[in-house]
mmCIF file of C-alpha atoms in Angstrom:
data_model
loop_
_atom_site.group_PDB
_atom_site.id
_atom_site.type_symbol
_atom_site.label_atom_id
_atom_site.label_comp_id
_atom_site.label_asym_id
_atom_site.label_seq_id
_atom_site.Cartn_x
_atom_site.Cartn_y
_atom_site.Cartn_z
ATOM 1 C CA MET Y 1 4.837 91.236 -136.845
ATOM 2 C CA ALA Y 2 4.180 95.337 -137.898
ATOM 3 C CA PHE Y 3 8.422 97.083 -139.649
ATOM 4 C CA ALA Y 4 9.262 100.081 -138.846
ATOM 5 C CA PRO Y 5 9.889 102.259 -142.176
ATOM 6 C CA SER Y 6 13.190 102.352 -142.660
ATOM 7 C CA PRO Y 7 14.816 105.592 -141.760
ATOM 8 C CA ILE Y 8 16.042 108.169 -144.278
ATOM 9 C CA PRO Y 9 20.206 108.252 -144.897
ATOM 10 C CA SER Y 10 21.240 111.674 -143.111
ATOM 11 C CA ARG Y 11 22.398 112.059 -147.330
ATOM 12 C CA THR Y 12 19.547 111.922 -148.565
ATOM 13 C CA GLN Y 13 18.421 114.342 -145.709
ATOM 14 C CA PHE Y 14 20.800 116.684 -146.209
ATOM 15 C CA VAL Y 15 19.869 116.941 -150.107
ATOM 16 C CA LEU Y 16 16.226 116.766 -150.135
ATOM 17 C CA GLU Y 17 16.252 119.659 -146.603
ATOM 18 C CA ALA Y 18 18.631 121.573 -148.506
ATOM 19 C CA ILE Y 19 16.275 121.406 -152.637
ATOM 20 C CA LYS Y 20 12.941 121.371 -150.946
ATOM 21 C CA HIS Y 21 14.274 125.114 -148.259
ATOM 22 C CA ASP Y 22 15.533 125.965 -152.918
ATOM 23 C CA ILE Y 23 13.364 125.474 -154.146
ATOM 24 C CA LEU Y 24 10.788 127.113 -150.732
ATOM 25 C CA THR Y 25 12.499 129.985 -151.453
ATOM 26 C CA GLY Y 26 12.193 130.913 -154.702
ATOM 27 C CA VAL Y 27 16.199 129.888 -155.413
ATOM 28 C CA LEU Y 28 14.283 127.725 -158.054
ATOM 29 C CA SER Y 29 11.978 127.885 -160.044
ATOM 30 C CA PRO Y 30 9.082 126.649 -161.616
ATOM 31 C CA GLY Y 31 9.363 124.631 -164.209
ATOM 32 C CA GLN Y 32 13.621 124.687 -163.867
ATOM 33 C CA ALA Y 33 15.194 121.405 -164.121
ATOM 34 C CA LEU Y 34 16.363 119.318 -161.526
ATOM 35 C CA VAL Y 35 19.926 117.246 -163.372
ATOM 36 C CA GLU Y 36 21.411 115.078 -160.482
ATOM 37 C CA THR Y 37 24.561 114.826 -161.727
ATOM 38 C CA GLU Y 38 24.462 119.073 -160.860
ATOM 39 C CA LEU Y 39 23.424 118.177 -157.725
ATOM 40 C CA ALA Y 40 25.584 115.335 -156.644
ATOM 41 C CA ALA Y 41 28.946 118.326 -158.076
ATOM 42 C CA HIS Y 42 26.617 120.818 -156.296
ATOM 43 C CA PHE Y 43 26.512 118.889 -152.697
ATOM 44 C CA GLY Y 44 29.329 117.398 -152.807
ATOM 45 C CA VAL Y 45 27.873 113.360 -152.719
ATOM 46 C CA SER Y 46 27.316 110.510 -155.463
ATOM 47 C CA LYS Y 47 24.427 109.985 -157.384
ATOM 48 C CA THR Y 48 21.784 107.716 -154.932
ATOM 49 C CA PRO Y 49 21.470 110.614 -152.264
ATOM 50 C CA VAL Y 50 20.094 113.087 -155.201
ATOM 51 C CA ARG Y 51 17.817 110.493 -156.505
ATOM 52 C CA GLU Y 52 16.514 109.333 -153.873
ATOM 53 C CA ALA Y 53 16.072 112.492 -152.625
ATOM 54 C CA LEU Y 54 14.434 113.345 -156.262
ATOM 55 C CA LYS Y 55 11.828 110.753 -155.277
ATOM 56 C CA THR Y 56 10.298 112.037 -151.695
ATOM 57 C CA LEU Y 57 10.290 115.282 -153.510
ATOM 58 C CA ALA Y 58 8.245 113.888 -156.143
ATOM 59 C CA GLY Y 59 5.887 112.397 -153.148
ATOM 60 C CA SER Y 60 5.538 115.135 -151.913
ATOM 61 C CA GLY Y 61 4.011 117.549 -155.740
ATOM 62 C CA LEU Y 62 7.135 119.304 -155.434
ATOM 63 C CA VAL Y 63 9.274 118.245 -158.440
ATOM 64 C CA VAL Y 64 7.801 116.773 -161.258
ATOM 65 C CA VAL Y 65 9.495 112.962 -162.713
ATOM 66 C CA SER Y 66 8.878 112.909 -166.710
ATOM 67 C CA GLN Y 67 9.916 111.240 -169.936
ATOM 68 C CA TYR Y 68 11.093 113.867 -172.044
ATOM 69 C CA LYS Y 69 11.957 116.608 -168.940
ATOM 70 C CA GLY Y 70 13.306 114.555 -166.313
ATOM 71 C CA VAL Y 71 12.718 116.251 -163.431
ATOM 72 C CA THR Y 72 11.725 119.345 -163.229
ATOM 73 C CA VAL Y 73 10.299 122.431 -159.613
ATOM 74 C CA ARG Y 74 6.464 121.860 -160.068
ATOM 75 C CA MET Y 75 4.873 124.574 -162.132
ATOM 76 C CA VAL Y 76 2.294 126.690 -160.317
ATOM 77 C CA ASP Y 77 -0.987 127.795 -162.292
ATOM 78 C CA ALA Y 78 -4.454 129.346 -161.173
ATOM 79 C CA ASP Y 79 -5.781 124.989 -161.138
ATOM 80 C CA MET Y 80 -3.501 123.566 -159.165
ATOM 81 C CA ALA Y 81 -2.980 126.191 -156.226
ATOM 82 C CA ARG Y 82 -6.842 125.591 -156.434
ATOM 83 C CA GLU Y 83 -6.291 122.286 -155.995
ATOM 84 C CA VAL Y 84 -4.154 122.700 -153.028
ATOM 85 C CA TYR Y 85 -6.144 125.498 -151.585
ATOM 86 C CA ASP Y 86 -10.015 123.116 -151.643
ATOM 87 C CA VAL Y 87 -7.351 120.628 -150.290
ATOM 88 C CA ARG Y 88 -7.320 123.492 -147.353
ATOM 89 C CA LEU Y 89 -10.052 124.874 -147.193
ATOM 90 C CA LEU Y 90 -12.161 121.509 -146.320
ATOM 91 C CA LEU Y 91 -9.807 119.838 -143.860
ATOM 92 C CA GLU Y 92 -7.727 122.766 -142.049
ATOM 93 C CA PRO Y 93 -10.841 125.142 -140.365
ATOM 94 C CA GLU Y 94 -12.695 121.619 -139.702
ATOM 95 C CA ALA Y 95 -9.077 120.289 -137.004
ATOM 96 C CA VAL Y 96 -8.429 124.257 -136.096
ATOM 97 C CA ARG Y 97 -11.564 124.131 -134.711
ATOM 98 C CA ARG Y 98 -11.027 120.690 -132.284
ATOM 99 C CA THR Y 99 -8.117 122.347 -131.269
ATOM 100 C CA VAL Y 100 -10.038 125.627 -129.462
ATOM 101 C CA ALA Y 101 -12.403 123.515 -128.080
ATOM 102 C CA ALA Y 102 -10.005 121.218 -126.833
ATOM 103 C CA ARG Y 103 -8.314 124.160 -125.255
ATOM 104 C CA ALA Y 104 -4.641 123.275 -126.706
ATOM 105 C CA PRO Y 105 -2.077 124.793 -126.173
ATOM 106 C CA LEU Y 106 -1.066 127.431 -128.065
ATOM 107 C CA ASP Y 107 2.077 127.872 -127.326
ATOM 108 C CA ALA Y 108 4.033 127.065 -130.406
ATOM 109 C CA ALA Y 109 1.909 128.866 -132.891
ATOM 110 C CA ARG Y 110 2.394 132.680 -130.753
ATOM 111 C CA GLU Y 111 6.265 131.244 -131.185
ATOM 112 C CA ALA Y 112 5.904 130.707 -135.129
ATOM 113 C CA LEU Y 113 4.051 134.599 -135.306
ATOM 114 C CA ARG Y 114 6.649 136.689 -133.402
ATOM 115 C CA ARG Y 115 8.890 134.393 -135.646
ATOM 116 C CA ALA Y 116 7.312 135.512 -138.392
ATOM 117 C CA ALA Y 117 6.676 139.134 -137.610
ATOM 118 C CA GLY Y 118 10.807 140.032 -136.811
ATOM 119 C CA ALA Y 119 11.795 137.924 -139.679
ATOM 120 C CA GLU Y 120 14.508 139.146 -142.299
ATOM 121 C CA ASP Y 121 13.538 137.916 -145.237
ATOM 122 C CA PRO Y 122 11.249 135.926 -147.485
ATOM 123 C CA ALA Y 123 11.870 132.375 -146.862
ATOM 124 C CA GLU Y 124 12.526 133.034 -142.565
ATOM 125 C CA ARG Y 125 8.898 134.535 -143.283
ATOM 126 C CA SER Y 126 8.092 131.445 -144.184
ATOM 127 C CA LEU Y 127 8.972 129.007 -142.204
ATOM 128 C CA ALA Y 128 7.562 130.474 -139.631
ATOM 129 C CA ASN Y 129 3.211 131.051 -141.566
ATOM 130 C CA ARG Y 130 4.466 127.457 -142.749
ATOM 131 C CA GLU Y 131 5.114 126.703 -138.977
ATOM 132 C CA PHE Y 132 1.584 129.138 -137.666
ATOM 133 C CA HIS Y 133 -0.520 127.029 -139.650
ATOM 134 C CA ARG Y 134 0.785 123.317 -138.342
ATOM 135 C CA ALA Y 135 1.358 124.816 -134.523
ATOM 136 C CA LEU Y 136 -3.210 124.998 -135.135
ATOM 137 C CA TYR Y 137 -3.693 122.109 -136.923
ATOM 138 C CA LEU Y 138 -1.935 119.672 -135.590
ATOM 139 C CA PRO Y 139 -3.601 119.318 -131.791
ATOM 140 C CA CYS Y 140 -6.755 119.351 -133.845
ATOM 141 C CA GLY Y 141 -6.655 115.648 -131.984
ATOM 142 C CA ASN Y 142 -6.975 113.144 -134.776
ATOM 143 C CA PRO Y 143 -3.405 111.999 -135.695
ATOM 144 C CA LEU Y 144 -4.451 111.537 -139.433
ATOM 145 C CA LEU Y 145 -6.387 114.469 -139.979
ATOM 146 C CA GLY Y 146 -3.507 116.054 -139.676
ATOM 147 C CA ARG Y 147 -1.023 114.199 -141.424
ATOM 148 C CA MET Y 148 -3.548 114.778 -144.069
ATOM 149 C CA LEU Y 149 -2.769 118.187 -143.629
ATOM 150 C CA ASP Y 150 0.898 117.592 -143.574
ATOM 151 C CA GLU Y 151 0.608 116.355 -147.193
ATOM 152 C CA VAL Y 152 0.047 119.387 -148.656
ATOM 153 C CA ARG Y 153 1.802 121.637 -146.622
ATOM 154 C CA ASP Y 154 4.646 121.782 -148.866
ATOM 155 C CA GLN Y 155 2.775 122.447 -152.085
ATOM 156 C CA ALA Y 156 0.529 125.420 -149.976
ATOM 157 C CA ALA Y 157 4.265 126.635 -149.302
ATOM 158 C CA LEU Y 158 4.992 126.339 -152.024
ATOM 159 C CA VAL Y 159 1.928 127.993 -153.681
ATOM 160 C CA SER Y 160 2.650 131.167 -151.280
ATOM 161 C CA THR Y 161 6.062 131.908 -152.546
ATOM 162 C CA VAL Y 162 5.525 132.023 -156.631
ATOM 163 C CA ALA Y 163 2.521 133.672 -155.729
ATOM 164 C CA TRP Y 164 4.106 136.027 -152.818
ATOM 165 C CA ALA Y 165 7.003 137.092 -155.366
ATOM 166 C CA ALA Y 166 4.842 138.427 -158.065
ATOM 167 C CA VAL Y 167 2.311 140.289 -154.982
ATOM 168 C CA PRO Y 168 3.989 140.810 -151.582
ATOM 169 C CA SER Y 169 1.178 140.176 -148.983
ATOM 170 C CA TRP Y 170 2.458 139.182 -146.515
ATOM 171 C CA GLU Y 171 1.882 141.886 -144.561
ATOM 172 C CA HIS Y 172 -1.421 141.382 -145.005
ATOM 173 C CA GLU Y 173 -1.392 137.424 -143.929
ATOM 174 C CA ALA Y 174 -0.195 138.426 -140.451
ATOM 175 C CA ALA Y 175 -3.141 140.654 -139.406
ATOM 176 C CA GLU Y 176 -5.346 138.199 -140.725
ATOM 177 C CA HIS Y 177 -2.806 135.000 -138.682
ATOM 178 C CA GLU Y 178 -3.192 138.058 -135.353
ATOM 179 C CA GLU Y 179 -6.709 137.292 -135.204
ATOM 180 C CA ILE Y 180 -7.178 134.613 -136.019
ATOM 181 C CA LEU Y 181 -5.164 133.422 -132.940
ATOM 182 C CA ARG Y 182 -7.154 136.619 -131.238
ATOM 183 C CA LEU Y 183 -9.820 133.950 -131.521
ATOM 184 C CA ALA Y 184 -8.477 130.871 -130.865
ATOM 185 C CA THR Y 185 -6.512 132.275 -127.809
ATOM 186 C CA ALA Y 186 -10.321 133.760 -126.640
ATOM 187 C CA GLY Y 187 -11.628 130.342 -127.171
ATOM 188 C CA ASP Y 188 -13.185 130.590 -129.444
ATOM 189 C CA ALA Y 189 -14.049 127.463 -132.145
ATOM 190 C CA ASP Y 190 -16.128 128.403 -134.524
ATOM 191 C CA ARG Y 191 -15.567 131.804 -135.555
ATOM 192 C CA ALA Y 192 -11.410 130.824 -135.247
ATOM 193 C CA GLY Y 193 -12.031 128.800 -138.379
ATOM 194 C CA ARG Y 194 -14.482 130.589 -139.768
ATOM 195 C CA ALA Y 195 -11.495 133.393 -139.418
ATOM 196 C CA LEU Y 196 -8.908 130.223 -140.945
ATOM 197 C CA HIS Y 197 -11.452 129.238 -144.025
ATOM 198 C CA ASP Y 198 -11.987 133.358 -144.962
ATOM 199 C CA HIS Y 199 -8.137 133.517 -144.761
ATOM 200 C CA ILE Y 200 -7.343 129.987 -146.949
ATOM 201 C CA ALA Y 201 -10.017 131.320 -149.548
ATOM 202 C CA SER Y 202 -9.269 135.082 -150.413
ATOM 203 C CA PHE Y 203 -4.967 134.180 -149.871
ATOM 204 C CA VAL Y 204 -5.821 132.238 -153.115
ATOM 205 C CA GLN Y 205 -8.426 135.127 -154.875
ATOM 206 C CA ARG Y 206 -6.419 137.186 -154.414
ATOM 207 C CA ALA Y 207 -2.881 135.078 -155.658
ATOM 208 C CA PHE Y 208 -4.791 133.891 -158.795
ATOM 209 C CA PRO Y 209 -8.259 135.605 -158.590
ATOM 210 C CA GLN Y 210 -10.747 133.252 -161.873
ATOM 211 C CA ASP Y 211 -13.219 136.274 -164.856
ATOM 212 C CA GLY Y 212 -14.648 137.996 -162.282
ATOM 213 C CA GLU Y 213 -13.802 138.460 -158.730
#
């Protein structure tokens, strides 16, 4: 007999989303300590939902739990960025090729680009950009592939948050997004996949160049 997972209690979900938002918008910096008692007081809850939220965030790779330092926001360095983006390069272009080949609707991706273009702050723009990528890979026809990409989605967003703070390059990425969507809308699965691959690869190369790049 299969058992459905227990839903996350509303207070834990509230704390989880609030901390995640602050991490992915740079309010909480990489390496910053996350103290249960301070967070509980800030959100007006007991330590239990904070503790559960931090466990979930550790599972998604946004925070790190250390015996000596406690819980801290995950640091972003070149090695971490390349690991996350290597997974994306292996999986996401193929997922997008399958989405386009299946003629899946692209309305959600188009709407995400519209919201990104009209964003009034980096947080709103980052969220819209994440939704654009997800709207392209999720209808690929393989739910497991979609879930695997979802698992690295938050870590990829953390990388982009740190990179944008150092080198604001969203206008460059926005133009690439438009071209990817144009190719996808035209039904050119192979070129859309290649354009997405180049988009992901060029971002990490710009943000975290290796020697000689």
